[in-house]
Amino acid sequence: AAEPWPENAALYQQLKEDQILLSDNASSLAVQAFLQMCNLPVQVVCRANAEYMSPSGKVPFIHVGNQVVSELGPIVQFVKAKGHSLSDGLDEVQKAEMKAYMELVNNMLLTAELYLQWCDDVTVEEITHPRYGSPYPWPLNRILSYQKQWEVRRKMKAIGWAGKTLEQVLEDVDQCCQALSQRLGTQPYFFNKQPTELDALVFGHLFTILTTQLITDELSEKVKNYSNLTAFCRRIEQQYFEGHDKDSSATGAARSAKRPL
Amino acid sequence: DVPVLVSEDIVISQPAKILSFLRKQKYNADYQLSAKQGADTLAYIALLEEKLLPALLHTFWVEAENYCSVTKPWFASRIPFPLSLYLPGKMSREALNRILLTRGGPPLYSLTEVEAQIYRDAKECLNLLSKRLGTSQFFFGDMPTTLDAYVFGFLAPIYKVCFPRVQLQEHLKQLSNLCRFCDDILTCYFRLTVSGHSPAGQDTADANLQKLTQLVNKESNLIEKMDDNLRKSPQHPPRKLSTLKLAAGGEESSPLNRLSP
């Protein structure tokens, strides 16, 4: 029998208006979408130190009962152990495909978001540094954001993205969006009638890219080129986030106007 | 940075760029794929890079016994002195760095925990590939495509190189369709016989190969006679049995040749 999902389950992320960055917002929205699709209520709590509270150092994380789980992958496993799953109806080959596409999104979209916000000097100066450390006093805010920038740049160097130019990164984003668009085709969801964690992940990233104001619109233009992807985002937003309490919905503020990030 | 393609005056490194160059020269193995299959290719390549590559790097470069007894002498024997003293060590450090930066970090705090996780992921990835391949000869039917080349590139070293520590190889050997896939490509495109080299067996194999080569040559002569059609066709379709002769030097010194049973 499925274990009961407690009423007070909470999802932690950074401060929505001032602090959270593009990549973290995308990840958080993906988890929220997934939980909505499973019909599991969760309260979104914004804390400046969410990253440090998380067991893996990454946001978002959920606090359910007396367990704390972070990141979409482990959360999906955790929810499955509690008896809820979106991908049970898929056969083995479809499950393999779903996992492959989720890796594609992580490999290309998430890495591109991280590149843009930590390796593109203009974006770093004008958006990332001011936002990342905003809850903290000087000089802590600068120290924390330089530390994080150093960490991310090290990782980019290790996987070979440090040498890429912004144009190349945007081309990779375009390639990824093209693949997603071709896979989605005219279906409502990636695996036809029912949404899965892949739909949640893709929604999280694409919706955030579409509704976040950066230095230029180049990134969101790449996604807008594919009309079935924008329709997909709108469909999921309408189905799972409309009518939801504005305070606990990440899309609440985003829906009215393009939020400056 | 290897592999490197040198064509006339052009030097290109990195697999993605090399494939892109070949495509511009009208060599395209994905000519007959649908848009969705092209998207699947991208997704599965991302899966390989995220889930299988860390364990592959570990088996070759980080696992002490493997590195000291196989990888280091093998590479050092091909690198001129004095670089042979320095480069293998550098590659090993880079591999460890990459693994730790991409997969290390909380909640995995020690190298053994990271190793356990990456091998779990790699085995899961192999299982997914096996399920996706099923009973077909190649991943998209009867003709090999870019995805087959990528998968082969990742699997063949695991399958063939004789390491002292072989947990990944043992897991791969249990997936008979993946082993058959590797063997097929090795026999078709690398002209290595898989089973023992009995002289009689080798002779019949040679005779068969000669007959098939003559048949294919005849067919390609016929095709070449249709000049107009060839000029109009935008791509060279992939041929199943290749008449391309690999450079004899390259074949003999191929490490796969040397170390395979």
JSON list of C-alpha atoms in Angstrom, two decimals, chain A residues 6-227:
[
{"chain": "A", "resi": 6, "resn": "PRO", "atom": "CA", "xyz": [2.05, 14.26, 4.62]},
{"chain": "A", "resi": 7, "resn": "GLU", "atom": "CA", "xyz": [0.19, 17.54, 4.45]},
{"chain": "A", "resi": 8, "resn": "ASN", "atom": "CA", "xyz": [3.17, 19.63, 5.40]},
{"chain": "A", "resi": 9, "resn": "ALA", "atom": "CA", "xyz": [5.60, 18.52, 2.66]},
{"chain": "A", "resi": 10, "resn": "ALA", "atom": "CA", "xyz": [7.81, 21.45, 1.74]},
{"chain": "A", "resi": 11, "resn": "LEU", "atom": "CA", "xyz": [10.03, 22.29, -1.20]},
{"chain": "A", "resi": 12, "resn": "TYR", "atom": "CA", "xyz": [12.95, 24.60, -0.49]},
{"chain": "A", "resi": 13, "resn": "GLN", "atom": "CA", "xyz": [14.58, 26.93, -2.98]},
{"chain": "A", "resi": 14, "resn": "GLN", "atom": "CA", "xyz": [16.33, 30.29, -2.89]},
{"chain": "A", "resi": 15, "resn": "LEU", "atom": "CA", "xyz": [14.47, 33.59, -2.69]},
{"chain": "A", "resi": 16, "resn": "LYS", "atom": "CA", "xyz": [12.29, 33.87, -5.73]},
{"chain": "A", "resi": 17, "resn": "GLU", "atom": "CA", "xyz": [12.37, 37.57, -6.41]},
{"chain": "A", "resi": 18, "resn": "ASP", "atom": "CA", "xyz": [15.93, 38.56, -5.63]},
{"chain": "A", "resi": 19, "resn": "GLN", "atom": "CA", "xyz": [18.28, 35.64, -5.37]},
{"chain": "A", "resi": 20, "resn": "ILE", "atom": "CA", "xyz": [17.44, 32.58, -7.41]},
{"chain": "A", "resi": 21, "resn": "LEU", "atom": "CA", "xyz": [19.29, 32.09, -10.67]},
{"chain": "A", "resi": 22, "resn": "LEU", "atom": "CA", "xyz": [18.13, 30.72, -14.02]},
{"chain": "A", "resi": 23, "resn": "SER", "atom": "CA", "xyz": [19.43, 27.17, -13.59]},
{"chain": "A", "resi": 24, "resn": "ASP", "atom": "CA", "xyz": [18.16, 26.75, -10.01]},
{"chain": "A", "resi": 25, "resn": "ASN", "atom": "CA", "xyz": [14.79, 28.18, -10.93]},
{"chain": "A", "resi": 26, "resn": "ALA", "atom": "CA", "xyz": [14.53, 25.71, -13.80]},
{"chain": "A", "resi": 27, "resn": "SER", "atom": "CA", "xyz": [15.38, 22.76, -11.55]},
{"chain": "A", "resi": 28, "resn": "SER", "atom": "CA", "xyz": [12.95, 23.91, -8.89]},
{"chain": "A", "resi": 29, "resn": "LEU", "atom": "CA", "xyz": [10.14, 24.39, -11.39]},
{"chain": "A", "resi": 30, "resn": "ALA", "atom": "CA", "xyz": [10.80, 20.92, -12.82]},
{"chain": "A", "resi": 31, "resn": "VAL", "atom": "CA", "xyz": [10.36, 19.32, -9.40]},
{"chain": "A", "resi": 32, "resn": "GLN", "atom": "CA", "xyz": [7.25, 21.37, -8.70]},
{"chain": "A", "resi": 33, "resn": "ALA", "atom": "CA", "xyz": [5.75, 20.32, -12.02]},
{"chain": "A", "resi": 34, "resn": "PHE", "atom": "CA", "xyz": [6.59, 16.68, -11.31]},
{"chain": "A", "resi": 35, "resn": "LEU", "atom": "CA", "xyz": [4.91, 16.76, -7.91]},
{"chain": "A", "resi": 36, "resn": "GLN", "atom": "CA", "xyz": [1.87, 18.50, -9.37]},
{"chain": "A", "resi": 37, "resn": "MET", "atom": "CA", "xyz": [1.64, 15.82, -12.03]},
{"chain": "A", "resi": 38, "resn": "CYS", "atom": "CA", "xyz": [1.71, 13.15, -9.31]},
{"chain": "A", "resi": 39, "resn": "ASN", "atom": "CA", "xyz": [-0.97, 15.08, -7.46]},
{"chain": "A", "resi": 40, "resn": "LEU", "atom": "CA", "xyz": [1.22, 15.45, -4.41]},
{"chain": "A", "resi": 41, "resn": "PRO", "atom": "CA", "xyz": [0.74, 18.81, -2.67]},
{"chain": "A", "resi": 42, "resn": "VAL", "atom": "CA", "xyz": [3.87, 20.64, -1.63]},
{"chain": "A", "resi": 43, "resn": "GLN", "atom": "CA", "xyz": [4.49, 24.04, -0.12]},
{"chain": "A", "resi": 44, "resn": "VAL", "atom": "CA", "xyz": [7.24, 26.11, -1.74]},
{"chain": "A", "resi": 45, "resn": "VAL", "atom": "CA", "xyz": [9.44, 27.71, 0.92]},
{"chain": "A", "resi": 46, "resn": "CYS", "atom": "CA", "xyz": [12.05, 30.29, -0.03]},
{"chain": "A", "resi": 47, "resn": "ARG", "atom": "CA", "xyz": [15.18, 30.49, 2.06]},
{"chain": "A", "resi": 48, "resn": "ALA", "atom": "CA", "xyz": [18.39, 32.35, 1.35]},
{"chain": "A", "resi": 49, "resn": "ASN", "atom": "CA", "xyz": [20.51, 29.42, 2.53]},
{"chain": "A", "resi": 50, "resn": "ALA", "atom": "CA", "xyz": [18.56, 26.71, 0.71]},
{"chain": "A", "resi": 51, "resn": "GLU", "atom": "CA", "xyz": [21.71, 25.59, -1.13]},
{"chain": "A", "resi": 52, "resn": "TYR", "atom": "CA", "xyz": [23.51, 24.97, 2.14]},
{"chain": "A", "resi": 53, "resn": "MET", "atom": "CA", "xyz": [20.61, 23.15, 3.72]},
{"chain": "A", "resi": 54, "resn": "SER", "atom": "CA", "xyz": [20.38, 20.75, 0.83]},
{"chain": "A", "resi": 55, "resn": "PRO", "atom": "CA", "xyz": [21.99, 17.32, 1.39]},
{"chain": "A", "resi": 56, "resn": "SER", "atom": "CA", "xyz": [23.70, 17.46, -1.99]},
{"chain": "A", "resi": 57, "resn": "GLY", "atom": "CA", "xyz": [24.33, 21.18, -2.15]},
{"chain": "A", "resi": 58, "resn": "LYS", "atom": "CA", "xyz": [21.87, 21.59, -4.99]},
{"chain": "A", "resi": 59, "resn": "VAL", "atom": "CA", "xyz": [18.39, 23.00, -5.03]},
{"chain": "A", "resi": 60, "resn": "PRO", "atom": "CA", "xyz": [15.58, 22.23, -4.85]},
{"chain": "A", "resi": 61, "resn": "PHE", "atom": "CA", "xyz": [15.15, 19.79, -2.05]},
{"chain": "A", "resi": 62, "resn": "ILE", "atom": "CA", "xyz": [11.98, 18.48, -0.46]},
{"chain": "A", "resi": 63, "resn": "HIS", "atom": "CA", "xyz": [11.30, 17.88, 3.20]},
{"chain": "A", "resi": 64, "resn": "VAL", "atom": "CA", "xyz": [8.75, 15.10, 3.56]},
{"chain": "A", "resi": 65, "resn": "GLY", "atom": "CA", "xyz": [8.01, 13.69, 6.97]},
{"chain": "A", "resi": 66, "resn": "ASN", "atom": "CA", "xyz": [11.47, 13.26, 8.44]},
{"chain": "A", "resi": 67, "resn": "GLN", "atom": "CA", "xyz": [13.31, 12.80, 5.14]},
{"chain": "A", "resi": 68, "resn": "VAL", "atom": "CA", "xyz": [15.14, 15.30, 3.02]},
{"chain": "A", "resi": 69, "resn": "VAL", "atom": "CA", "xyz": [15.74, 14.55, -0.66]},
{"chain": "A", "resi": 70, "resn": "SER", "atom": "CA", "xyz": [17.30, 16.84, -3.24]},
{"chain": "A", "resi": 71, "resn": "GLU", "atom": "CA", "xyz": [17.33, 17.02, -7.04]},
{"chain": "A", "resi": 72, "resn": "LEU", "atom": "CA", "xyz": [14.81, 15.62, -9.49]},
{"chain": "A", "resi": 73, "resn": "GLY", "atom": "CA", "xyz": [16.41, 12.18, -9.97]},
{"chain": "A", "resi": 74, "resn": "PRO", "atom": "CA", "xyz": [16.46, 11.15, -6.31]},
{"chain": "A", "resi": 75, "resn": "ILE", "atom": "CA", "xyz": [13.06, 12.80, -5.74]},
{"chain": "A", "resi": 76, "resn": "VAL", "atom": "CA", "xyz": [11.54, 10.69, -8.50]},
{"chain": "A", "resi": 77, "resn": "GLN", "atom": "CA", "xyz": [12.99, 7.56, -6.85]},
{"chain": "A", "resi": 78, "resn": "PHE", "atom": "CA", "xyz": [11.76, 8.66, -3.44]},
{"chain": "A", "resi": 79, "resn": "VAL", "atom": "CA", "xyz": [8.24, 9.34, -4.71]},
{"chain": "A", "resi": 80, "resn": "LYS", "atom": "CA", "xyz": [8.28, 5.97, -6.47]},
{"chain": "A", "resi": 81, "resn": "ALA", "atom": "CA", "xyz": [9.16, 4.27, -3.19]},
{"chain": "A", "resi": 82, "resn": "LYS", "atom": "CA", "xyz": [6.11, 5.94, -1.69]},
{"chain": "A", "resi": 83, "resn": "GLY", "atom": "CA", "xyz": [4.00, 4.33, -4.39]},
{"chain": "A", "resi": 84, "resn": "HIS", "atom": "CA", "xyz": [3.54, 7.13, -6.93]},
{"chain": "A", "resi": 85, "resn": "SER", "atom": "CA", "xyz": [5.04, 6.94, -10.37]},
{"chain": "A", "resi": 86, "resn": "LEU", "atom": "CA", "xyz": [4.44, 8.59, -13.73]},
{"chain": "A", "resi": 87, "resn": "SER", "atom": "CA", "xyz": [6.48, 6.19, -15.82]},
{"chain": "A", "resi": 88, "resn": "ASP", "atom": "CA", "xyz": [5.10, 2.83, -14.76]},
{"chain": "A", "resi": 89, "resn": "GLY", "atom": "CA", "xyz": [3.04, 2.56, -17.91]},
{"chain": "A", "resi": 90, "resn": "LEU", "atom": "CA", "xyz": [6.10, 2.75, -20.16]},
{"chain": "A", "resi": 91, "resn": "ASP", "atom": "CA", "xyz": [7.76, -0.33, -21.57]},
{"chain": "A", "resi": 92, "resn": "GLU", "atom": "CA", "xyz": [11.50, -0.97, -21.20]},
{"chain": "A", "resi": 93, "resn": "VAL", "atom": "CA", "xyz": [12.50, 0.67, -24.47]},
{"chain": "A", "resi": 94, "resn": "GLN", "atom": "CA", "xyz": [10.42, 3.78, -23.68]},
{"chain": "A", "resi": 95, "resn": "LYS", "atom": "CA", "xyz": [11.97, 3.99, -20.22]},
{"chain": "A", "resi": 96, "resn": "ALA", "atom": "CA", "xyz": [15.43, 3.87, -21.78]},
{"chain": "A", "resi": 97, "resn": "GLU", "atom": "CA", "xyz": [14.41, 6.63, -24.18]},
{"chain": "A", "resi": 98, "resn": "MET", "atom": "CA", "xyz": [13.01, 8.73, -21.36]},
{"chain": "A", "resi": 99, "resn": "LYS", "atom": "CA", "xyz": [16.22, 8.44, -19.38]},
{"chain": "A", "resi": 100, "resn": "ALA", "atom": "CA", "xyz": [18.28, 9.30, -22.45]},
{"chain": "A", "resi": 101, "resn": "TYR", "atom": "CA", "xyz": [16.25, 12.46, -23.12]},
{"chain": "A", "resi": 102, "resn": "MET", "atom": "CA", "xyz": [16.51, 13.50, -19.48]},
{"chain": "A", "resi": 103, "resn": "GLU", "atom": "CA", "xyz": [20.28, 13.19, -19.77]},
{"chain": "A", "resi": 104, "resn": "LEU", "atom": "CA", "xyz": [20.15, 15.27, -22.95]},
{"chain": "A", "resi": 105, "resn": "VAL", "atom": "CA", "xyz": [18.37, 18.07, -21.10]},
{"chain": "A", "resi": 106, "resn": "ASN", "atom": "CA", "xyz": [20.86, 17.89, -18.23]},
{"chain": "A", "resi": 107, "resn": "ASN", "atom": "CA", "xyz": [23.84, 17.59, -20.52]},
{"chain": "A", "resi": 108, "resn": "MET", "atom": "CA", "xyz": [22.95, 20.43, -22.88]},
{"chain": "A", "resi": 109, "resn": "LEU", "atom": "CA", "xyz": [20.28, 22.74, -21.48]},
{"chain": "A", "resi": 110, "resn": "LEU", "atom": "CA", "xyz": [21.36, 22.81, -17.85]},
{"chain": "A", "resi": 111, "resn": "THR", "atom": "CA", "xyz": [25.05, 23.11, -18.75]},
{"chain": "A", "resi": 112, "resn": "ALA", "atom": "CA", "xyz": [24.23, 25.93, -21.18]},
{"chain": "A", "resi": 113, "resn": "GLU", "atom": "CA", "xyz": [22.28, 27.74, -18.44]},
{"chain": "A", "resi": 114, "resn": "LEU", "atom": "CA", "xyz": [25.20, 27.34, -16.05]},
{"chain": "A", "resi": 115, "resn": "TYR", "atom": "CA", "xyz": [27.60, 28.55, -18.75]},
{"chain": "A", "resi": 116, "resn": "LEU", "atom": "CA", "xyz": [25.50, 31.60, -19.47]},
{"chain": "A", "resi": 117, "resn": "GLN", "atom": "CA", "xyz": [25.13, 32.65, -15.90]},
{"chain": "A", "resi": 118, "resn": "TRP", "atom": "CA", "xyz": [28.67, 31.91, -14.66]},
{"chain": "A", "resi": 119, "resn": "CYS", "atom": "CA", "xyz": [31.00, 32.05, -17.66]},
{"chain": "A", "resi": 120, "resn": "ASP", "atom": "CA", "xyz": [29.58, 34.88, -19.74]},
{"chain": "A", "resi": 121, "resn": "ASP", "atom": "CA", "xyz": [31.27, 37.95, -18.28]},
{"chain": "A", "resi": 122, "resn": "VAL", "atom": "CA", "xyz": [28.50, 40.44, -19.00]},
{"chain": "A", "resi": 123, "resn": "THR", "atom": "CA", "xyz": [25.81, 38.27, -17.46]},
{"chain": "A", "resi": 124, "resn": "VAL", "atom": "CA", "xyz": [28.01, 37.49, -14.48]},
{"chain": "A", "resi": 125, "resn": "GLU", "atom": "CA", "xyz": [28.70, 41.15, -13.74]},
{"chain": "A", "resi": 126, "resn": "GLU", "atom": "CA", "xyz": [25.21, 42.48, -14.25]},
{"chain": "A", "resi": 127, "resn": "ILE", "atom": "CA", "xyz": [22.97, 39.67, -13.12]},
{"chain": "A", "resi": 128, "resn": "THR", "atom": "CA", "xyz": [24.61, 36.77, -11.36]},
{"chain": "A", "resi": 129, "resn": "HIS", "atom": "CA", "xyz": [26.91, 38.49, -8.87]},
{"chain": "A", "resi": 130, "resn": "PRO", "atom": "CA", "xyz": [24.30, 40.98, -7.67]},
{"chain": "A", "resi": 131, "resn": "ARG", "atom": "CA", "xyz": [21.65, 38.27, -7.33]},
{"chain": "A", "resi": 132, "resn": "TYR", "atom": "CA", "xyz": [23.57, 35.36, -5.90]},
{"chain": "A", "resi": 133, "resn": "GLY", "atom": "CA", "xyz": [24.82, 37.03, -2.77]},
{"chain": "A", "resi": 134, "resn": "SER", "atom": "CA", "xyz": [22.01, 39.56, -2.37]},
{"chain": "A", "resi": 135, "resn": "PRO", "atom": "CA", "xyz": [20.71, 38.33, 1.03]},
{"chain": "A", "resi": 136, "resn": "TYR", "atom": "CA", "xyz": [24.15, 38.67, 2.56]},
{"chain": "A", "resi": 137, "resn": "PRO", "atom": "CA", "xyz": [26.12, 41.76, 3.63]},
{"chain": "A", "resi": 138, "resn": "TRP", "atom": "CA", "xyz": [29.30, 42.88, 1.93]},
{"chain": "A", "resi": 139, "resn": "PRO", "atom": "CA", "xyz": [31.91, 41.35, 1.67]},
{"chain": "A", "resi": 140, "resn": "LEU", "atom": "CA", "xyz": [30.25, 37.97, 2.18]},
{"chain": "A", "resi": 141, "resn": "ASN", "atom": "CA", "xyz": [28.06, 38.40, -0.87]},
{"chain": "A", "resi": 142, "resn": "ARG", "atom": "CA", "xyz": [31.04, 38.89, -3.17]},
{"chain": "A", "resi": 143, "resn": "ILE", "atom": "CA", "xyz": [33.07, 36.10, -1.58]},
{"chain": "A", "resi": 144, "resn": "LEU", "atom": "CA", "xyz": [30.24, 33.57, -1.92]},
{"chain": "A", "resi": 145, "resn": "SER", "atom": "CA", "xyz": [29.54, 34.41, -5.51]},
{"chain": "A", "resi": 146, "resn": "TYR", "atom": "CA", "xyz": [33.21, 34.36, -6.53]},
{"chain": "A", "resi": 147, "resn": "GLN", "atom": "CA", "xyz": [33.59, 31.01, -4.81]},
{"chain": "A", "resi": 148, "resn": "LYS", "atom": "CA", "xyz": [30.62, 29.59, -6.68]},
{"chain": "A", "resi": 149, "resn": "GLN", "atom": "CA", "xyz": [31.86, 31.05, -9.96]},
{"chain": "A", "resi": 150, "resn": "TRP", "atom": "CA", "xyz": [35.25, 29.43, -9.48]},
{"chain": "A", "resi": 151, "resn": "GLU", "atom": "CA", "xyz": [33.60, 26.07, -8.77]},
{"chain": "A", "resi": 152, "resn": "VAL", "atom": "CA", "xyz": [31.39, 26.24, -11.86]},
{"chain": "A", "resi": 153, "resn": "ARG", "atom": "CA", "xyz": [34.23, 27.35, -14.12]},
{"chain": "A", "resi": 154, "resn": "ARG", "atom": "CA", "xyz": [36.38, 24.45, -12.91]},
{"chain": "A", "resi": 155, "resn": "LYS", "atom": "CA", "xyz": [33.64, 22.04, -13.83]},
{"chain": "A", "resi": 156, "resn": "MET", "atom": "CA", "xyz": [33.14, 23.67, -17.24]},
{"chain": "A", "resi": 157, "resn": "LYS", "atom": "CA", "xyz": [36.86, 23.31, -17.90]},
{"chain": "A", "resi": 158, "resn": "ALA", "atom": "CA", "xyz": [36.79, 19.62, -16.95]},
{"chain": "A", "resi": 159, "resn": "ILE", "atom": "CA", "xyz": [33.98, 18.81, -19.35]},
{"chain": "A", "resi": 160, "resn": "GLY", "atom": "CA", "xyz": [35.41, 20.91, -22.17]},
{"chain": "A", "resi": 161, "resn": "TRP", "atom": "CA", "xyz": [32.89, 23.74, -22.19]},
{"chain": "A", "resi": 162, "resn": "ALA", "atom": "CA", "xyz": [35.31, 26.43, -21.01]},
{"chain": "A", "resi": 163, "resn": "GLY", "atom": "CA", "xyz": [36.67, 26.86, -24.52]},
{"chain": "A", "resi": 164, "resn": "LYS", "atom": "CA", "xyz": [33.25, 27.36, -26.06]},
{"chain": "A", "resi": 165, "resn": "THR", "atom": "CA", "xyz": [32.04, 30.75, -27.18]},
{"chain": "A", "resi": 166, "resn": "LEU", "atom": "CA", "xyz": [28.58, 32.03, -26.41]},
{"chain": "A", "resi": 167, "resn": "GLU", "atom": "CA", "xyz": [27.54, 31.44, -30.02]},
{"chain": "A", "resi": 168, "resn": "GLN", "atom": "CA", "xyz": [28.57, 27.79, -29.80]},
{"chain": "A", "resi": 169, "resn": "VAL", "atom": "CA", "xyz": [26.65, 27.37, -26.55]},
{"chain": "A", "resi": 170, "resn": "LEU", "atom": "CA", "xyz": [23.55, 28.92, -28.09]},
{"chain": "A", "resi": 171, "resn": "GLU", "atom": "CA", "xyz": [23.93, 26.58, -31.06]},
{"chain": "A", "resi": 172, "resn": "ASP", "atom": "CA", "xyz": [24.01, 23.63, -28.68]},
{"chain": "A", "resi": 173, "resn": "VAL", "atom": "CA", "xyz": [20.82, 24.93, -27.07]},
{"chain": "A", "resi": 174, "resn": "ASP", "atom": "CA", "xyz": [19.26, 25.18, -30.51]},
{"chain": "A", "resi": 175, "resn": "GLN", "atom": "CA", "xyz": [20.30, 21.62, -31.33]},
{"chain": "A", "resi": 176, "resn": "CYS", "atom": "CA", "xyz": [18.83, 20.37, -28.07]},
{"chain": "A", "resi": 177, "resn": "CYS", "atom": "CA", "xyz": [15.56, 22.26, -28.63]},
{"chain": "A", "resi": 178, "resn": "GLN", "atom": "CA", "xyz": [15.38, 20.89, -32.15]},
{"chain": "A", "resi": 179, "resn": "ALA", "atom": "CA", "xyz": [15.78, 17.35, -30.85]},
{"chain": "A", "resi": 180, "resn": "LEU", "atom": "CA", "xyz": [13.11, 17.90, -28.18]},
{"chain": "A", "resi": 181, "resn": "SER", "atom": "CA", "xyz": [10.78, 19.48, -30.72]},
{"chain": "A", "resi": 182, "resn": "GLN", "atom": "CA", "xyz": [11.23, 16.60, -33.15]},
{"chain": "A", "resi": 183, "resn": "ARG", "atom": "CA", "xyz": [10.68, 14.05, -30.42]},
{"chain": "A", "resi": 184, "resn": "LEU", "atom": "CA", "xyz": [7.55, 15.82, -29.16]},
{"chain": "A", "resi": 185, "resn": "GLY", "atom": "CA", "xyz": [6.08, 16.28, -32.61]},
{"chain": "A", "resi": 186, "resn": "THR", "atom": "CA", "xyz": [2.35, 16.92, -32.39]},
{"chain": "A", "resi": 187, "resn": "GLN", "atom": "CA", "xyz": [1.75, 14.87, -29.25]},
{"chain": "A", "resi": 188, "resn": "PRO", "atom": "CA", "xyz": [0.54, 16.55, -26.08]},
{"chain": "A", "resi": 189, "resn": "TYR", "atom": "CA", "xyz": [3.31, 14.97, -24.00]},
{"chain": "A", "resi": 190, "resn": "PHE", "atom": "CA", "xyz": [6.53, 13.18, -24.81]},
{"chain": "A", "resi": 191, "resn": "PHE", "atom": "CA", "xyz": [4.97, 9.78, -24.22]},
{"chain": "A", "resi": 192, "resn": "ASN", "atom": "CA", "xyz": [1.66, 10.64, -25.77]},
{"chain": "A", "resi": 193, "resn": "LYS", "atom": "CA", "xyz": [-1.26, 10.89, -23.40]},
{"chain": "A", "resi": 194, "resn": "GLN", "atom": "CA", "xyz": [0.34, 10.92, -19.96]},
{"chain": "A", "resi": 195, "resn": "PRO", "atom": "CA", "xyz": [3.01, 13.27, -18.66]},
{"chain": "A", "resi": 196, "resn": "THR", "atom": "CA", "xyz": [6.15, 11.77, -17.20]},
{"chain": "A", "resi": 197, "resn": "GLU", "atom": "CA", "xyz": [9.15, 13.13, -15.34]},
{"chain": "A", "resi": 198, "resn": "LEU", "atom": "CA", "xyz": [10.67, 14.00, -18.70]},
{"chain": "A", "resi": 199, "resn": "ASP", "atom": "CA", "xyz": [7.78, 16.38, -19.40]},
{"chain": "A", "resi": 200, "resn": "ALA", "atom": "CA", "xyz": [8.30, 17.96, -15.98]},
{"chain": "A", "resi": 201, "resn": "LEU", "atom": "CA", "xyz": [12.01, 18.42, -16.57]},
{"chain": "A", "resi": 202, "resn": "VAL", "atom": "CA", "xyz": [11.61, 19.88, -20.06]},
{"chain": "A", "resi": 203, "resn": "PHE", "atom": "CA", "xyz": [8.84, 22.18, -18.84]},
{"chain": "A", "resi": 204, "resn": "GLY", "atom": "CA", "xyz": [10.96, 23.41, -15.93]},
{"chain": "A", "resi": 205, "resn": "HIS", "atom": "CA", "xyz": [13.83, 24.41, -18.17]},
{"chain": "A", "resi": 206, "resn": "LEU", "atom": "CA", "xyz": [11.98, 25.74, -21.19]},
{"chain": "A", "resi": 207, "resn": "PHE", "atom": "CA", "xyz": [9.42, 27.72, -19.20]},
{"chain": "A", "resi": 208, "resn": "THR", "atom": "CA", "xyz": [12.14, 29.33, -17.14]},
{"chain": "A", "resi": 209, "resn": "ILE", "atom": "CA", "xyz": [14.16, 30.21, -20.23]},
{"chain": "A", "resi": 210, "resn": "LEU", "atom": "CA", "xyz": [11.08, 31.71, -21.88]},
{"chain": "A", "resi": 211, "resn": "THR", "atom": "CA", "xyz": [10.06, 33.81, -18.90]},
{"chain": "A", "resi": 212, "resn": "THR", "atom": "CA", "xyz": [13.38, 35.04, -17.57]},
{"chain": "A", "resi": 213, "resn": "GLN", "atom": "CA", "xyz": [14.80, 38.33, -18.65]},
{"chain": "A", "resi": 214, "resn": "LEU", "atom": "CA", "xyz": [18.53, 38.19, -19.31]},
{"chain": "A", "resi": 215, "resn": "ILE", "atom": "CA", "xyz": [20.92, 40.64, -20.94]},
{"chain": "A", "resi": 216, "resn": "THR", "atom": "CA", "xyz": [19.72, 39.62, -24.39]},
{"chain": "A", "resi": 217, "resn": "ASP", "atom": "CA", "xyz": [16.81, 37.58, -25.65]},
{"chain": "A", "resi": 218, "resn": "GLU", "atom": "CA", "xyz": [19.00, 35.20, -27.60]},
{"chain": "A", "resi": 219, "resn": "LEU", "atom": "CA", "xyz": [18.41, 32.24, -25.35]},
{"chain": "A", "resi": 220, "resn": "SER", "atom": "CA", "xyz": [14.65, 32.53, -25.26]},
{"chain": "A", "resi": 221, "resn": "GLU", "atom": "CA", "xyz": [14.57, 33.18, -29.01]},
{"chain": "A", "resi": 222, "resn": "LYS", "atom": "CA", "xyz": [16.16, 29.78, -29.54]},
{"chain": "A", "resi": 223, "resn": "VAL", "atom": "CA", "xyz": [13.26, 28.13, -27.75]},
{"chain": "A", "resi": 224, "resn": "LYS", "atom": "CA", "xyz": [10.62, 30.32, -29.40]},
{"chain": "A", "resi": 225, "resn": "ASN", "atom": "CA", "xyz": [11.73, 29.05, -32.80]},
{"chain": "A", "resi": 226, "resn": "TYR", "atom": "CA", "xyz": [9.90, 25.82, -32.02]},
{"chain": "A", "resi": 227, "resn": "SER", "atom": "CA", "xyz": [6.20, 26.47, -31.73]}
]
